[in-house]
PDB file of C-alpha atoms in Angstrom:
ATOM      1  CA  MET J 151     -29.409  -9.315  13.131  1.00 87.00           C
ATOM      2  CA  ILE J 152     -26.400  -7.035  14.656  1.00 87.00           C
ATOM      3  CA  SER J 153     -23.657  -9.463  12.778  1.00 87.00           C
ATOM      4  CA  GLN J 154     -25.874  -9.042   9.351  1.00 89.00           C
ATOM      5  CA  ALA J 155     -25.989  -5.426  10.021  1.00 89.00           C
ATOM      6  CA  LEU J 156     -22.600  -4.521  11.112  1.00 87.00           C
ATOM      7  CA  ARG J 157     -21.457  -7.241   8.633  1.00 89.00           C
ATOM      8  CA  ILE J 158     -19.130  -8.724  11.027  1.00 90.00           C
ATOM      9  CA  HIS J 159     -19.486 -12.796  12.161  1.00 91.00           C
ATOM     10  CA  GLU J 160     -21.588 -13.214  15.265  1.00 91.00           C
ATOM     11  CA  THR J 161     -18.600 -14.543  17.373  1.00 91.00           C
ATOM     12  CA  THR J 162     -17.484 -11.117  17.050  1.00 89.00           C
ATOM     13  CA  VAL J 163     -20.775  -9.637  18.283  1.00 89.00           C
ATOM     14  CA  HIS J 164     -20.895 -12.032  21.118  1.00 90.00           C
ATOM     15  CA  ARG J 165     -17.454 -11.155  22.330  1.00 87.00           C
ATOM     16  CA  HIS J 166     -17.851  -7.630  22.180  1.00 83.00           C
ATOM     17  CA  LEU J 167     -21.382  -7.926  24.035  1.00 83.00           C
ATOM     18  CA  LYS J 168     -19.469 -10.570  26.529  1.00 84.00           C
ATOM     19  CA  ASP J 169     -16.434  -7.481  26.856  1.00 80.00           C
ATOM     20  CA  TYR J 170     -19.550  -4.819  27.736  1.00 78.00           C
ATOM     21  CA  GLU J 171     -21.232  -7.074  30.265  1.00 81.00           C
ATOM     22  CA  CYS J 172     -17.778  -8.063  31.908  1.00 79.00           C
ATOM     23  CA  SER J 173     -16.472  -3.834  31.776  1.00 77.00           C
ATOM     24  CA  GLU J 174     -18.703  -1.711  30.206  1.00 63.00           C
ATOM     25  CA  LYS J 175     -15.915  -1.475  27.573  1.00 58.00           C
ATOM     26  CA  LEU J 176     -17.738   0.131  24.895  1.00 59.00           C
ATOM     27  CA  ARG J 177     -15.228   0.216  21.663  1.00 60.00           C
ATOM     28  CA  PRO J 178     -12.048  -2.095  21.452  1.00 59.00           C
ATOM     29  CA  GLU J 179      -8.659  -1.126  22.604  1.00 61.00           C
ATOM     30  CA  ASN J 180      -6.422  -2.261  19.714  1.00 61.00           C
ATOM     31  CA  GLY J 181      -6.419   1.280  18.268  1.00 57.00           C
ATOM     32  CA  GLY J 182      -4.202   0.233  15.099  1.00 58.00           C
ATOM     33  CA  SER J 183      -0.230   1.193  14.749  1.00 63.00           C
ATOM     34  CA  SER J 184       1.297   4.551  15.111  1.00 69.00           C
ATOM     35  CA  GLY J 185       2.705   5.964  11.779  1.00 76.00           C
ATOM     36  CA  TYR J 186       6.272   5.101  10.570  1.00 86.00           C
ATOM     37  CA  LEU J 187       6.916   8.969   9.499  1.00 89.00           C
ATOM     38  CA  SER J 188       6.873  11.568  11.803  1.00 90.00           C
ATOM     39  CA  VAL J 189       4.581  14.578  11.826  1.00 91.00           C
ATOM     40  CA  ALA J 190       7.192  16.776   9.876  1.00 93.00           C
ATOM     41  CA  GLN J 191       7.694  13.859   7.551  1.00 93.00           C
ATOM     42  CA  THR J 192       4.568  13.013   7.038  1.00 92.00           C
ATOM     43  CA  ILE J 193       3.666  16.987   6.115  1.00 94.00           C
ATOM     44  CA  GLU J 194       7.062  17.043   3.961  1.00 95.00           C
ATOM     45  CA  LEU J 195       5.540  13.620   1.949  1.00 94.00           C
ATOM     46  CA  ILE J 196       2.274  15.405   1.491  1.00 94.00           C
ATOM     47  CA  GLU J 197       3.734  18.150   0.324  1.00 95.00           C
ATOM     48  CA  HIS J 198       5.871  16.702  -1.964  1.00 95.00           C
ATOM     49  CA  LEU J 199       2.828  14.772  -3.728  1.00 93.00           C
ATOM     50  CA  THR J 200       0.632  17.147  -4.048  1.00 91.00           C
ATOM     51  CA  GLU J 201       3.222  18.849  -6.158  1.00 92.00           C
ATOM     52  CA  ASN J 202       4.505  15.770  -8.261  1.00 91.00           C
ATOM     53  CA  THR J 203       2.390  13.234  -9.739  1.00 87.00           C
ATOM     54  CA  TYR J 204       3.838   9.315  -9.672  1.00 89.00           C
ATOM     55  CA  HIS J 205       1.745   6.830 -12.085  1.00 86.00           C
ATOM     56  CA  HIS J 206       2.719   4.066  -9.943  1.00 89.00           C
ATOM     57  CA  THR J 207       2.912   3.312  -5.592  1.00 91.00           C
ATOM     58  CA  HIS J 208       6.300   1.447  -5.867  1.00 93.00           C
ATOM     59  CA  GLN J 209       7.637   4.676  -6.862  1.00 94.00           C
ATOM     60  CA  ILE J 210       6.343   6.745  -4.206  1.00 94.00           C
ATOM     61  CA  VAL J 211       7.752   3.600  -1.673  1.00 94.00           C
ATOM     62  CA  THR J 212      10.900   4.459  -3.441  1.00 95.00           C
ATOM     63  CA  TYR J 213      11.120   8.026  -2.922  1.00 95.00           C
ATOM     64  CA  VAL J 214      10.202   7.755   0.476  1.00 95.00           C
ATOM     65  CA  MET J 215      12.951   5.055   1.353  1.00 94.00           C
ATOM     66  CA  GLU J 216      15.606   7.048   0.134  1.00 95.00           C
ATOM     67  CA  HIS J 217      14.420  10.521   1.511  1.00 94.00           C
ATOM     68  CA  PHE J 218      13.560   9.127   4.492  1.00 94.00           C
ATOM     69  CA  GLY J 219      14.982   6.102   5.070  1.00 93.00           C
ATOM     70  CA  VAL J 220      11.663   4.382   6.007  1.00 92.00           C
ATOM     71  CA  GLN J 221      10.847   1.237   3.863  1.00 93.00           C
ATOM     72  CA  TYR J 222       6.772   0.575   3.450  1.00 93.00           C
ATOM     73  CA  SER J 223       5.527  -2.271   1.713  1.00 92.00           C
ATOM     74  CA  VAL J 224       2.803  -1.509  -1.572  1.00 91.00           C
ATOM     75  CA  PRO J 225       0.100  -1.951   0.407  1.00 91.00           C
ATOM     76  CA  GLY J 226       0.687  -0.192   3.214  1.00 90.00           C
ATOM     77  CA  MET J 227       1.658   2.950   1.368  1.00 92.00           C
ATOM     78  CA  ASN J 228      -1.419   2.672  -0.233  1.00 91.00           C
ATOM     79  CA  LYS J 229      -3.018   2.531   3.094  1.00 90.00           C
ATOM     80  CA  TRP J 230      -1.300   5.331   4.178  1.00 91.00           C
ATOM     81  CA  LEU J 231      -2.216   7.030   0.638  1.00 92.00           C
ATOM     82  CA  HIS J 232      -5.911   6.532   1.303  1.00 91.00           C
ATOM     83  CA  HIS J 233      -5.355   7.776   4.838  1.00 89.00           C
ATOM     84  CA  ASN J 234      -4.402  10.769   3.837  1.00 90.00           C
ATOM     85  CA  GLY J 235      -6.472  11.912   1.451  1.00 89.00           C
ATOM     86  CA  PHE J 236      -4.907  10.539  -1.717  1.00 89.00           C
ATOM     87  CA  SER J 237      -6.691   8.846  -4.033  1.00 84.00           C
ATOM     88  CA  TYR J 238      -6.032   7.479  -8.138  1.00 75.00           C
ATOM     89  CA  LYS J 239      -8.044   8.031 -10.828  1.00 74.00           C
ATOM     90  CA  MET J 240      -7.675   6.250 -14.363  1.00 69.00           C
ATOM     91  CA  PRO J 241      -6.034   8.800 -16.845  1.00 68.00           C
ATOM     92  CA  LYS J 242      -8.227   9.899 -19.481  1.00 72.00           C
ATOM     93  CA  GLY J 243      -6.596   8.648 -22.689  1.00 73.00           C
ATOM     94  CA  VAL J 244      -5.172  10.862 -25.158  1.00 70.00           C
ATOM     95  CA  PRO J 245      -3.922   9.542 -28.448  1.00 71.00           C
ATOM     96  CA  HIS J 246      -0.032   9.811 -28.666  1.00 73.00           C
ATOM     97  CA  LYS J 247      -0.014  11.593 -32.191  1.00 76.00           C
ATOM     98  CA  PHE J 248      -3.346  13.788 -31.059  1.00 76.00           C
ATOM     99  CA  ASP J 249      -3.118  17.009 -32.892  1.00 83.00           C
ATOM    100  CA  GLU J 250      -6.011  19.689 -32.464  1.00 86.00           C
ATOM    101  CA  ALA J 251      -6.126  21.274 -35.419  1.00 90.00           C
ATOM    102  CA  LYS J 252      -5.958  18.132 -37.862  1.00 87.00           C
ATOM    103  CA  GLN J 253      -9.178  16.940 -35.878  1.00 87.00           C
ATOM    104  CA  GLN J 254     -11.245  20.191 -36.286  1.00 91.00           C
ATOM    105  CA  ALA J 255     -10.179  20.162 -39.996  1.00 92.00           C
ATOM    106  CA  PHE J 256     -11.877  16.269 -40.310  1.00 88.00           C
ATOM    107  CA  ILE J 257     -14.863  17.458 -38.152  1.00 90.00           C
ATOM    108  CA  GLU J 258     -15.818  20.648 -40.764  1.00 94.00           C
ATOM    109  CA  ALA J 259     -14.737  18.344 -43.590  1.00 90.00           C
ATOM    110  CA  TYR J 260     -17.091  15.846 -42.783  1.00 89.00           C
ATOM    111  CA  GLU J 261     -19.475  18.331 -41.872  1.00 91.00           C
ATOM    112  CA  ALA J 262     -19.060  19.538 -45.557  1.00 91.00           C
ATOM    113  CA  LEU J 263     -19.563  16.285 -46.888  1.00 89.00           C
ATOM    114  CA  LYS J 264     -22.718  15.225 -44.698  1.00 88.00           C
ATOM    115  CA  ALA J 265     -24.209  18.383 -46.429  1.00 89.00           C
ATOM    116  CA  ALA J 266     -23.797  18.097 -49.962  1.00 88.00           C
ATOM    117  CA  CYS J 267     -24.885  14.480 -49.571  1.00 86.00           C
ATOM    118  CA  SER J 268     -28.433  13.225 -50.502  1.00 84.00           C
ATOM    119  CA  LYS J 269     -30.649  11.753 -47.883  1.00 81.00           C
ATOM    120  CA  ASP J 270     -30.594   8.840 -49.577  1.00 85.00           C
ATOM    121  CA  GLU J 271     -26.973   8.047 -49.921  1.00 86.00           C
ATOM    122  CA  SER J 272     -24.712   6.819 -46.874  1.00 84.00           C
ATOM    123  CA  ILE J 273     -20.990   7.529 -45.572  1.00 82.00           C
ATOM    124  CA  LEU J 274     -19.183   4.997 -44.906  1.00 81.00           C
ATOM    125  CA  PHE J 275     -15.686   4.635 -43.058  1.00 77.00           C
ATOM    126  CA  ILE J 276     -13.401   1.851 -43.766  1.00 77.00           C
ATOM    127  CA  ASP J 277     -11.402   0.650 -40.651  1.00 72.00           C
ATOM    128  CA  ALA J 278      -8.245  -0.297 -42.221  1.00 65.00           C
ATOM    129  CA  VAL J 279      -7.027  -2.640 -38.864  1.00 64.00           C
ATOM    130  CA  HIS J 280      -6.893  -6.344 -40.319  1.00 60.00           C
ATOM    131  CA  PRO J 281      -6.927  -6.678 -43.589  1.00 55.00           C
ATOM    132  CA  THR J 282      -9.208  -9.883 -44.181  1.00 53.00           C
TER     133      THR J 282
END
């Protein structure tokens, strides 16, 4: 039941219970590794990433290599970013030829056309993507 609740393998649960019985050890002592960047470098990188937006993680990896001389892999940098509170959000798509004035003019013309049509008439939109 413990392995199901914690979503870990049964042998891992048995090992932890055995460790506790033998030495009253309450947590694993592996602790992870230390970071590649110093505290000052980490602060400097966080400030840089807060001010500058990168579209890809490999660009951040290149920046870190050029400025700090520290090599990260892309998955390693992703872990560093998540550990330091950064997250990726999919950008909202905006048409590259977007013109707010033209869009507002179309909305006004469309509303006027709807008001001028009777209830029995339909307004049709034709999409010219694939002429078949």
